[in-house]
Backbone as a ProteinNet text record, in pm:
[ID]
protein_1_A
[PRIMARY]
MNLPEEIEDYIKESIDHCLGLPVSEQTLELKLRASEEARRELQDQCLLLQSRLKEKDDQIELARADEKAKQAEARARHLEEEVLRLSDELRSYKRKLAAHEDGGPAERRVMEETLLESVLEMVNNGGFVSTNSFLDGGNESCQKLLNMWNFLRPATQKVLSLVAEAKKLEKDREHLRTNLSKAEEEAKMLFNENNILNDENQRLLRHYRRVVGSGVKSPGTASAKIHSVEILTTYVSISDPNRDSDYEDSANDLGVVHIRIVH
[TERTIARY]
6834.6	6983.9	7017.6	7117.6	7147.5	7284.5	7245.9	7335.7	7445.9	7572	7696.4	7601.6	7614.1	7573.4	7620.9	7707.1	7751.2	7669.2	7598.2	7525.6	7407.9	7319.2	7164	7187.8	7338	7394	7270.7	7349.3	7347.1	7268.6	7169.1	7004	6965.5	6937	6852.7	6840.7	6977.3	6974.2	6937.3	6993.9	6965.8	6797.9	6753.7	6549.8	6498.5	6636.2	6635.8	6600.2	6733.5	6791.9	6645	6581.6	6467.8	6367.9	6350.3	6223.4	6272.8	6367.3	6405.3	6452.6	6417.5	6503.4	6667.2	6706.6	6860.5	6939.8	7054.3	7136	7263.6	7319.4	7491.1	7623.3	7701.1	7816.5	7911	7898.5	7923.1	7873.9	7720.6	7621.9	7632.8	7645	7722	7838.4	7947.1	8039.2	8031.2	7957.2	7977.5	7943.3	7782.5	7762	7787.1	7916	7923.9	8055.3	8129.7	8258.1	8150.5	8087.3	7997.4	7986.8	7871.3	7912.7	8004.7	8115.9	8242.8	8289.1	8274.4	8347.1	8245.5	8120.5	8013.7	8053	8086.8	8111.6	8223.5	8380	8464.2	8447.2	8391	8362.4	8228.7	8149.4	8108.3	8225.7	8289.4	8413.3	8437.7	8548.9	8598.9	8500.6	8434.1	8374.7	8289.4	8277.6	8273.7	8409.2	8470.9	8633	8652.6	8621.1	8605.6	8530	8452	8334.6	8325.6	8427.3	8411.5	8574.5	8734.7	8791.9	8753	8636	8589	8534.9	8442.7	8376.4	8453.4	8616.6	8706.7	8739.6	8767.8	8827.8	8777.9	8555.7	8512	8488.9	8424.5	8505.9	8588.2	8729.4	8858.6	8845.4	8745.2	8759.8	8657	8532.8	8438.1	8561.6	8625.2	8683.9	8791.2	8833.4	8895.1	8865.8	8759.1	8655.8	8617.7	8566.3	8551.1	8675.2	8739	8817	8912	8908.1	8910.7	8806	8691.1	8609.3	8678.8	8670.2	8672.8	8809.7	8887	9047.4	8961.9	8902.3	8793.6	8757.8	8706.5	8607.1	8695.5	8790.1	8918	8970.6	8995.1	9064.3	8961.8	8833	8738.4	8728.4	8700.5	8689.4	8839.3	8950	9025	9048.1	8989.3	9029.9	8953.8	8813.3	8731.7	8744.8	8881.3	8885.2	8964.7	9081	9182.4	9137.7	9001	8961.7	8903.3	8801.5	8753.3	8879	8983.3	9065.5	9136.5	9166.6	9232.6	9066.1	8994.7	8890	8904.2	8905.1	8883.4	9030.3	9094.4	9289.3	9215.6	9187.3	9185.7	9027.1	8956	8828.4	8901.4	9017.5	9080.9	9168.3	9247.1	9295.9	9261.9	9130.3	9063.5	9007.4	8971.3	8934.1	9064	9126.9	9296.1	9277.1	9316	9328.7	9228.3	9109.7	8999.1	9043.3	9009.5	9108.6	9177.8	9263.9	9391.9	9371.2	9339.1	9296.1	9133.7	9065.7	8987.4	9075.5	9194.4	9227	9294.3	9408.5	9438.2	9389	9252.3	9168.7	9136.2	9031.1	8962.1	9002.8	8945	8991.8	9075.7	9096.1	9240.1	9312.4	9299.7	9468.7	9467.3	9365.6	9443.5	9544.4	9531.5	9521.2	9705.2	9675.6	9855.1	9915.6	9875	9980.9	9983.5	9928.9	9990.9	10030	10037	10137.5	10280.7	10298.3	10369.1	10477.7	10380.1	10471.6	10469.6	10452	10489.1	10549.4	10623.2	10758.5	10808	10834.6	10906.7	10954.4	10884	10884.2	10965.7	10933.7	11034	11143.7	11170.2	11304.9	11379.1	11357.8	11428.3	11462.3	11393.9	11423.4	11497.4	11500.2	11562.5	11675	11740.1	11783.7	11912.3	11879.2	11886.3	11894.8	11818.9	11782.2	11719.3	11678.2	11654.7	11770.9	11828.7	11887.5	11811.4	11733.1	11655.1	11516.3	11390.4	11282.6	11194.6	11223.6	11216.9	11248.4	11312	11372.4	11263.9	11140.8	11061	10937.3	10902.2	10799.1	10780	10859.8	10913.4	10999.3	11059.3	11179.9	11105.6	10919.1	10891.6	10887.8	10966.2	10945.8	10836.6	10802.1	10693.9	10656.8	10679.9	10589.9	10492.2	10629.2	10518.9	10428.7	10435.3	10342.3	10273.5	10209.3	10109.1	10069	10088.4	10098.4	9981.5	10033.8	10005	9857.5	9859.4	9727.3	9636.2	9689	9561.9	9514.5	9603.3	9560	9416.5	9303.3	9171.3	9121.6	9227.2	9193.9	9275.3	9392.4	9507.9	9378.6	9460.2	9435.1	9475.5	9364.4	9431.6	9603.2	9577.3	9779.4	9858	9798.8	9912.5	9920.7	9786.2	9819	9882.7	9882.2	9958.7	10088	10162.4	10300.2	10361.4	10251.2	10334.4	10295.4	10232.5	10200	10360.6	10374.3	10436.1	10655.9	10621.8	10734.6	10700.7	10605.7	10587.4	10632.9	10604.3	10666.9	10775.2	10798.2	10948.8	11120.5	10989.7	11076.5	11105.9	10960.5	11029.6	11105.6	11056.6	11178.6	11296.9	11347.6	11480.5	11524.2	11473.2	11442.7	11471.4	11383	11441.4	11549.4	11576.3	11710.5	11852.7	11876.7	11944.6	11961	11788.5	11878.7	11904.2	11836.2	11893.3	12089.5	12106.5	12242.8	12336.1	12263.5	12309.3	12363.7	12244.6	12190.1	12334.9	12306.3	12453.3	12586.1	12584.9	12722.4	12710.4	12641.6	12678.9	12697.7	12559.4	12634.3	12738.7	12802.9	12905.9	13050	13054.8	13144.6	13124.8	12970.7	12972.2	13079.9	13048.9	13040.5	13216.7	13283.1	13436.7	13453.3	13391	13461.8	13435	13352.7	13296.8	13459.4	13514.5	13586.4	13734.9	13730.9	13858.9	13808.6	13801.3	13727.5	13737.4	13719.4	13693.2	13814.9	13897.2	14084.1	14129.4	14137.1	14170.5	14127.4	14037.2	13994.5	14046	14071.6	14076.4	14229.7	14339.2	14429.6	14494.2	14348.4	14406.2	14330.8	14217.5	14227.9	14294.9	14402.5	14495.7	14644.8	14634.4	14779.8	14697.8	14584	14558.2	14474.5	14486.5	14496.8	14634.5	14750.7	14942.8	14944.3	14858.7	14912.4	14898.6	14739.8	14688.2	14690.8	14770	14879.3	14947.4	15077.7	15200.6	15132.9	15019.5	14996	14983.1	14875.5	14815.7	14969.1	15060	15233.1	15281.4	15296	15365.3	15268.4	15168.2	15138.7	15148.4	15122.6	15188	15337	15429.8	15555.3	15626.6	15573.1	15568.2	15478.3	15438	15377.7	15312.7	15482	15493.2	15430	15406.9	15392	15210.8	15175.3	14999.5	14974.2	15004.2	14933	14886.9	14954.2	14977	14827.8	14689.4	14611.6	14481.2	14600.2	14425	14464.4	14366.1	14366	14374.3	14333	14222.7	14263.4	14291.4	14173.4	14135.4	14023.3	13881.9	13913.3	14015.3	14033.1	13946.9	13782.8	13691.2	13716.7	13732.3	13647.9	13560.2	13488.3	13368.9	13456.6	13389.2	13360.1	13260.1	13330.5	13209.1	13272	13145.5	13210.6	13160.3	13234.4	13225.4	13304.1	13172.8	13188.2	13320.6	13392.3	13494.4	13421.1	13449.1	13370.4	13474	13585	13676.3	13663.5	13650.2	13642.7	13508.9	13503.9	13449.3	13331.1	13207.9	13077.1	13008.2	13130.1	13116.2	13153.6	13164.1	13272.3	13106	13014.9	12877.9	12980.1	13041.8	13073.1	13203.5	13275.2	13386.3	13351.2	13427.6	13383.6	13525.1	13577.9	13649.7	13588.1	13763	13648	13778.7	13647.1	13709.1	13705.8	13855.7	13825.5	13818	13696.5	13674	13703.1	13819.3	13876.1	13778.2	13705.7	13627.3	13744.4	13809.3	13869.3	13822.2	13823.3	13728.6	13824.5	13845.8	13877.9	13878.1	13943.2	13810.1	13953.1	13897.4	13960.4	13986.1
12210.6	12132.2	12010.8	12078.5	11981.1	11819.5	11738.6	11665.6	11642	11551.3	11472.1	11329.7	11327.6	11211.2	11096.9	11103.8	10942.9	10919.3	10993.5	10989.2	10991.9	11060.9	11082.6	10876.6	10833.9	10708.3	10666.1	10661.3	10537	10584.2	10711.7	10670.5	10591.3	10626.9	10540.7	10434	10325.8	10212.5	10177.6	10233.7	10190.3	10160.6	10235.8	10251.5	10169.9	10112	9987.9	9872.3	9882.2	9734.9	9694.3	9803.8	9794.6	9709.8	9712.8	9746.3	9540.6	9545.1	9379.7	9446.9	9536.3	9546.5	9558.5	9491.7	9435.6	9641.5	9608.2	9701.9	9699.4	9826.5	9808.5	9651.5	9624.1	9636.4	9696.8	9786.9	9935.1	9933	9920.9	9961.8	9884.5	9792.5	9622.1	9619.1	9651.9	9679.6	9802.3	9896.3	10004	9938.4	9912.5	9917.2	9829.4	9730.7	9581.2	9688.9	9724.9	9841.4	9884.7	9922.1	10006.3	9944	9835.9	9764.1	9695.1	9693.7	9609.3	9698.4	9873.6	9919.6	9958.7	9937.4	9878.8	9812.2	9710.9	9523.7	9571.9	9635.2	9688.3	9779.7	9834.4	9970.3	9917	9775.5	9760.8	9693	9592.8	9465.9	9581.5	9679.6	9747.1	9802.2	9868.3	9932.6	9753.8	9659.7	9548.6	9507.6	9507.2	9527.3	9560	9721.1	9827.8	9770.3	9746.2	9740.3	9592.6	9491.3	9383.2	9419	9493.2	9530.2	9609.5	9689.2	9761.2	9701.6	9539	9498.4	9387.1	9358.7	9245.8	9304.3	9504	9514.7	9600.7	9547.8	9605.6	9457	9380.7	9198.4	9234.2	9273.2	9250	9358.9	9462.3	9594.6	9456.8	9432.7	9336.7	9205.3	9124.7	9051.7	9113.6	9223.3	9280	9333.8	9421.7	9446.5	9291.7	9231.5	9067.7	9041.4	9033.1	8963	9075.6	9237	9259.4	9267.4	9249.4	9175.7	9084.9	8986.6	8804.1	8846.3	8897.7	8996.5	8982.4	9101.5	9173.8	9076.1	8976.3	8943.1	8807.4	8787.4	8662.3	8728.3	8824.9	8919	8949.4	8981.5	9033.6	8833.5	8729	8660.1	8550.6	8662.2	8606.4	8693	8777.5	8869.7	8780.3	8730.6	8698	8555.2	8500.1	8334.2	8346.8	8471.7	8456.2	8521.9	8641.8	8658	8488.2	8397.1	8320.3	8214.6	8159.9	8116.9	8194.6	8311.5	8427.3	8353.5	8355.6	8376.4	8200.1	8109.8	7939	7917.3	7992.2	7972.6	8024.4	8100.9	8184.2	8023.6	8081.1	7936.1	7773.6	7724.9	7656.4	7621.8	7740.1	7811.6	7794	7823.3	7821.2	7655.8	7659.3	7497.5	7417	7407.5	7359	7367.8	7485	7559.7	7392.4	7513.9	7394.7	7290.7	7235.7	7055.2	7016.1	7129.8	7073.6	7141	7228.5	7263.9	7144.2	7104.9	6954	6838.7	6830.7	6745.7	6702.3	6848.5	6856.9	6764	6807.1	6698.2	6846	6806.8	6901	7036.4	7185.3	7289.5	7267.5	7128.1	7118.8	7103.4	6985.3	6975.5	7077.7	7158.1	7249.8	7329.6	7351.2	7460.6	7370.3	7241.2	7239.2	7221.5	7194.8	7202.5	7418.5	7466	7499.4	7642.8	7650.5	7648.3	7558.4	7426.8	7398.8	7461.3	7450.8	7559.2	7672	7737.4	7865.6	7868.7	7768.9	7795.8	7711.5	7616.9	7595.8	7692.2	7801.4	7934.6	8063.5	8078.3	8177.6	8117.3	7936.4	7912.4	7957.6	7968.3	7967.2	8056.7	8150.8	8296.7	8345.8	8326.9	8331.1	8307.6	8182.6	8137.2	8148.5	8232.5	8294.5	8185	8093.5	8036.3	8092	8169.4	8303.3	8365.7	8406.9	8500.9	8699.8	8702.2	8836.6	8795.7	8856.9	8826	8769.9	8860.6	8759.9	8627	8590.6	8435	8350.6	8457.5	8368.4	8409.7	8464.4	8527.1	8418.1	8445.5	8353.9	8252.1	8226.7	8095.3	8002	7959.3	7844.1	7716.6	7754.1	7675.5	7597.8	7459.4	7403.8	7392.6	7529.8	7503.9	7674.8	7733.6	7838.6	7823.2	7734.3	7694.3	7678.8	7625	7504	7657.4	7745.5	7860.8	7943.1	8011.6	8025.6	7935.5	7842.7	7746.2	7779.6	7791.8	7820.8	7876	8026.5	8163.7	8238.8	8135.6	8149.1	8128.7	7978.6	7982.3	7984.8	8068.8	8098.8	8176.8	8182.2	8283.8	8372.8	8551.9	8639.4	8648.3	8575.5	8642.9	8559.9	8494.6	8413.6	8492.1	8565.6	8640	8768.5	8815	8890.1	8916.7	8778.4	8758.3	8769.9	8648.9	8634.3	8808.6	8916.2	9104.8	9108	9113.5	9169.6	9076.5	9030.6	8960.3	9050.5	8983.1	9090.5	9213.9	9333.8	9425.4	9468.7	9358	9392.2	9351.4	9264.4	9281.5	9409.7	9512.5	9631	9761	9724.5	9786.9	9698.1	9652.7	9620.3	9628.5	9658.1	9695.3	9803.5	9928.4	10080.5	10090.6	10026.4	10080.3	10019.4	9867.6	9919.7	10080	10076.9	10220.7	10337.2	10348.1	10452.5	10427	10293.8	10299.9	10308.8	10333.3	10320	10466.2	10551.1	10711.6	10758.5	10677.1	10778.8	10766.9	10596.9	10626.3	10703	10731.3	10842.5	10992.6	11017.5	11139.8	11169.3	11038.3	11066.8	11084.3	11009.7	11050.3	11153.6	11229.2	11380.2	11473.6	11446.1	11534.3	11562.2	11381.1	11404.1	11478.9	11466.2	11554.7	11646.9	11713.9	11873.2	11925.4	11899.4	11859.8	11876.2	11819.5	11801.1	11893.3	11984.7	12107.5	12252.2	12212.6	12305.9	12391.7	12230.3	12230	12316.1	12286.2	12341.4	12492.1	12549.4	12635.6	12711	12680.2	12778.7	12824.3	12731.5	12764	12853.4	12820.6	12935.6	13053.9	13049.2	13238.9	13238.3	13159.9	13216.4	13275.9	13178.7	13292.1	13454.9	13432.4	13547.7	13622.5	13629.3	13763.2	13817.5	13714.9	13728.7	13765.2	13769.1	13836.4	13941.9	14009.4	14132.2	14218.4	14148	14235.3	14323.9	14232.9	14265.8	14356.8	14304.6	14483.8	14598.4	14626.2	14688.8	14812.2	14721.6	14716.5	14780.3	14734.3	14817	14961.9	14923.9	15061.8	15160.7	15123.3	15231.2	15302.3	15230	15214.8	15326.1	15296.4	15366.4	15416.6	15605.4	15618	15698.8	15717.8	15745.8	15625.7	15529.3	15456.3	15453.1	15340.9	15325	15283.8	15187.7	15166.7	15307.8	15372.8	15513.9	15541.1	15540.8	15565	15551.4	15413.2	15354.5	15366.7	15434.1	15529.2	15431.3	15270.5	15230.7	15106.8	14975.2	14817.7	14812.4	14717.6	14696.3	14581.1	14449.5	14315.2	14282.8	14235	14111.5	14005.4	13917.4	13739.8	13766	13613.2	13582.4	13405	13333.3	13321.2	13164.2	13024.3	12927.9	12819.4	12800.2	12636.5	12557.5	12435.1	12294.8	12175.5	12115.8	12002	11938.4	11874.5	11741.9	11595.3	11541.8	11447.8	11330.6	11316.9	11241.1	11292.1	11364.1	11367.8	11252.9	11280.7	11174.4	11269.6	11206.9	11248.7	11334.7	11272.8	11278	11452.3	11521.6	11650.7	11720.5	11750.5	11769.9	11958.6	11996.5	12151.8	12161.6	12060.1	12028	12153.5	12229	12282.4	12270.2	12316.1	12443.9	12519.2	12656.2	12767.1	12789.1	12839.5	12839.3	13006.5	13105.8	13228.4	13248.5	13353.6	13320.3	13491.1	13547.8	13647.2	13653	13889.3	13985.3	14091.7	14095.8	14303.3	14367.3	14471.7	14611	14728.4	14766	14861	15017.7	15128.3	15222.3	15302.1	15442.9	15516.8	15698.6
1613.8	1636.5	1582.9	1457.7	1402	1450.8	1472.5	1517.7	1422.4	1483.5	1377.2	1351.9	1160.9	1125.8	1199.9	1200.5	1296.4	1418.9	1488.3	1601	1550.5	1441.5	1414.5	1318.7	1219.3	1160.9	1324.7	1419.5	1543.3	1630.9	1657.6	1653.4	1618.2	1464.4	1350.6	1422	1396.7	1348.9	1505.2	1645.9	1798.5	1812	1700.7	1698.9	1598	1489.6	1428.5	1485.5	1579.4	1700.6	1767.6	1783.6	1921.3	1790.3	1716.9	1617.4	1567.2	1558.9	1507.6	1359.8	1317.6	1194.4	1175.9	1053	1009	1024.4	1144.5	1102.8	1128.9	1086.5	1005.1	1137.2	1116	1196	1298.8	1178.6	1271.9	1401.4	1340	1515.7	1592.3	1513.7	1661.6	1731.4	1663.5	1754	1823.1	1819.6	1921.3	2048.8	1971.8	2114.4	2208.8	2125	2149.5	2269.4	2220.4	2238.3	2444.4	2345.4	2483.7	2598.6	2549.4	2686	2749	2719.5	2766.6	2853.6	2817.2	2855.7	2999.9	2978.2	3137.7	3218.6	3144.2	3205.7	3322.1	3201.4	3322.6	3449.3	3419.5	3501	3635.4	3599.5	3692.3	3752.7	3673.6	3726.7	3869.8	3823.5	3906.6	4055.7	4031.3	4121.6	4206.4	4153	4290.3	4304.6	4234.3	4311.1	4419.9	4392.2	4503	4656.4	4530.3	4664.3	4799.3	4728	4780.3	4841	4826.6	4894.3	5058.2	5055	5084.2	5230.1	5210.1	5279.2	5343.3	5314.9	5323.4	5459.2	5472.9	5542.2	5658.9	5644.2	5755.1	5844.2	5730.8	5816.7	5855.3	5842.8	5981.4	6103.8	6024	6179.5	6328.4	6215.8	6338.9	6370.9	6314.3	6393.7	6488.9	6492.3	6559.7	6665.8	6621.5	6778.1	6875.2	6773.2	6901.6	6942.9	6911	7001.8	7073.6	7051.9	7174.9	7288.6	7225.2	7344.3	7431.9	7311.5	7357.9	7511.9	7460.9	7544.1	7661.3	7652.8	7821.3	7866.4	7851.9	7892.3	7965.8	7858.9	7974	8061.5	8071.8	8166	8290.4	8230.4	8339.5	8408.5	8358.6	8413.1	8496.1	8435.5	8504.9	8676.5	8657.8	8739.7	8883.4	8865.2	8911.5	8979.5	8848.5	8926.2	9014.4	9011.8	9097.8	9255.2	9231.8	9378.6	9472.6	9328.3	9407.2	9480.6	9370.7	9462.3	9577.1	9581.4	9697.1	9842.9	9783.4	9906.1	9902.1	9909.7	9921	9982.5	9904.2	9985	10143.7	10196.2	10290.8	10359.4	10310.3	10379.1	10383.2	10265.7	10339.9	10442.2	10463.6	10589.6	10703.4	10692.8	10889.8	10885.6	10789.2	10802.3	10900	10819.2	10880.9	10994.2	11055.5	11167	11258.5	11250.5	11333.2	11304.6	11213.7	11221.5	11364.2	11291.6	11382.5	11535.6	11519.2	11718.5	11686.1	11652.9	11718.5	11692.1	11692.1	11681.6	11758	11789.1	11968.7	12075	12071.3	12234.8	12245	12315.6	12457.8	12472.7	12538.9	12532.1	12673.9	12766.5	12891.2	12810.4	12733.4	12637.6	12543.7	12511.1	12461.2	12536.1	12652.1	12768.2	12723.8	12786.8	12847.9	12694.8	12571.1	12488.4	12484.5	12508.4	12449.7	12608.4	12678.2	12796.1	12747.6	12680.4	12642.3	12578.3	12496.8	12372.8	12393.9	12480.5	12489.1	12637.8	12642.5	12763.5	12674.6	12597.1	12453.5	12326.6	12366.1	12272.4	12375.2	12421.7	12536.2	12589.4	12589	12610.3	12568	12400.9	12273.1	12290.3	12292.7	12290.5	12388.1	12552.9	12623	12607	12586.2	12520.7	12392.9	12338.5	12205	12179.1	12113.5	12003.6	11896.5	11918.1	11737.3	11764	11643.6	11596.9	11665.5	11576.4	11612.3	11584.1	11640.5	11715.1	11546.3	11386.7	11317.2	11281.1	11299.8	11280.6	11394.9	11440.5	11541.5	11524	11421.2	11428.8	11215.7	11124.2	11043.8	11007.1	11109.4	11088.8	11061.3	11084.9	11009.3	11141.8	11300.4	11394	11417.7	11444.5	11458.6	11541.6	11666.2	11787.7	11783.1	11729.2	11655.1	11563.3	11478	11387.3	11418.7	11537.9	11592	11707.8	11738.8	11816	11688.2	11506.3	11506.7	11510.4	11499.1	11393.9	11500.5	11621.4	11742.6	11794.6	11672.9	11731.5	11760.3	11709	11820.2	11919.2	11932.7	12083.1	12191.4	12116.3	12238.8	12326.7	12489.2	12578.8	12529.3	12584.9	12569.7	12602.3	12799.5	12832.8	12735.2	12644.3	12572.3	12421.6	12348.8	12220.6	12280.6	12415.5	12433.2	12462.1	12520.4	12534.8	12352.1	12253.7	12142.1	12070.2	12082.3	12050.3	12120.1	12175	12250.6	12185.5	12178	12049.3	11986.6	11893.8	11764	11784.2	11911.3	11879.6	11936.6	12033.5	11990.4	11885	11819.8	11670.1	11598.2	11658.5	11557	11686	11831	11865.8	11798.8	11762.9	11741	11659.9	11506.1	11410	11426.5	11503.2	11554.8	11602	11685	11723.5	11593.8	11580.3	11466.7	11409.4	11344.6	11214.7	11320.3	11463.1	11501.1	11575.4	11593.8	11600.2	11451.7	11302.5	11201.4	11209	11246.2	11199.8	11362.3	11436	11555.9	11451.8	11434.5	11410.6	11223.4	11167.2	11073.7	11130.1	11199.9	11271.9	11350.4	11363.9	11468	11339.4	11302.6	11122.9	11093.6	11092	11014.5	11124.2	11271.5	11381.9	11314.8	11286.8	11304.7	11228	11104.8	10952.5	10996.9	11059	11062	11170.4	11247.7	11391.7	11317.4	11187.2	11128.5	11026.7	10946.7	10912.1	10951.8	11109.8	11193.8	11273.3	11196.9	11312.7	11150.3	11073.9	10934.2	10905.5	10953.4	10942.4	11032.9	11121.4	11276.4	11281.5	11180.2	11183.2	11106.3	10877.8	10883.9	10890	10997	11045.3	11137.8	11183.5	11267.3	11247.8	11096.7	11002.8	10948.3	10893.2	10828.4	10957.8	11048.9	11137.8	11267.4	11196.2	11178.4	11039.2	10980.9	10852.4	10876.6	10929.4	10879.4	10974	11080.7	11232.6	11223.5	11065.6	11013.7	10927.9	10847.5	10756.6	10833.4	10876.3	10997.5	11087.5	11163	11166	11087.4	10942.1	10883.4	10834.9	10823.2	10746.7	10860.6	10997.3	11125.3	11112.3	11023.1	11088.3	10916.8	10758.4	10649.6	10625.8	10663.1	10587.7	10522.3	10434.3	10319.1	10187.9	10236.8	10094	10094.1	10057.8	9997.2	10082.6	10153.7	10298	10373.6	10392.1	10477.1	10428.2	10316.9	10308.7	10381.5	10439.4	10550.5	10767.8	10767	10863.7	10952.1	11011	11130.8	11086.5	11057.8	11029.8	11149.2	11154.6	11274.5	11233.9	11278.3	11350.9	11421.5	11381.6	11494	11402.9	11528.4	11536.5	11680.5	11579.5	11549.2	11636.6	11753.4	11793.5	11786	11775.4	11715.5	11803.7	11871.4	11984.8	11847.5	11885.4	11805.2	11926.9	11925.3	12047.4	12015.4	12080.4	11998.3	12033.5	11859.3	11860.2	11967.1	12041.4	12067.7	12175	12278.7	12380.7	12464.4	12597.5	12656.9	12677	12661.9	12666.3	12771.7	12937.2	13021.6	13081.6	12976.4	12941.4	12803.1	12874.7	12768	12771.5	12832.8	12817.5	12747.3	12744.3	12628.4	12438.2	12441.2	12316.3	12238.3	12120.1	12078	12039.1	12046.5	12021	11841.9	11737.4	11627.4	11605.2	11540.5	11583	11431	11387.2	11220.8	11224	11142.7	11122.3	11042.4	11087.9	10961.8	10960.2	10849.9	10890.6	10814.8	10868.7	10833.2	10774.7	10686.8	10665.3	10726.7	10740.7	10768.1	10725.6	10669.2	10558.5	10626.1
[MASK]
+++++++++++++++++++++++++++++++++++++++++++++++++++++++++++++++++++++++++++++++++++++++++++++++++++++++++++++++++++++++++++++++++++++++++++++++++++++++++++++++++++++++++++++++++++++++++++++++++++++++++++++++++++++++++++++++++++++++++++++++++++++++++++++++++++++++

């Protein structure tokens, strides 16, 4: 295969250069350009690799930051649980300390009876607006009873439990009262609507009676085709909410007219 003359000269001079023989300036320039081109390619590859390396470093740092954040969150939850546990222990120790400072069993019983009498007296005299104020009002006697709860007699605990139950019953009573008021309003509204419907049905009844009478007197008109008209009235009992509750069976009869034309 015949090679171009330039390539043959380049190969020949490259061999001469390897052997230490002098080569032409043109060949040296070609080698210089080739080396510069190779250097630029290597530099571009180096920059590309550096950018990829930086991206990987950023991803590694982000992963480390996420891991640290998760560890910090888990640590915070653990510390919160530990704080709650220690707070419960502290309250328990405070109650025991308060009970111990109040004296022995005999003195605690006297104090218990005194505090309970004070609380019940305030409840009986209306000292509390509601049972809720008794439980959450921060009264000194109530607070002491709560602190002494584990040392209270069963009877005293029962009394306080009944007061708590009274709170629930009071709340239920208020709900029932509200629901009863709403039901009364709805009953009044339905009663008024039924009165309106009753008047309208009476008007329709009179109207169709006139239609029937007109059809009988004028058989030559278009109404003569109607042989008979059946008027059916259905009565619905609606209790009047404005009446006295002692009259349980009192009701208004509401007539609903149904017209059926028979040919």
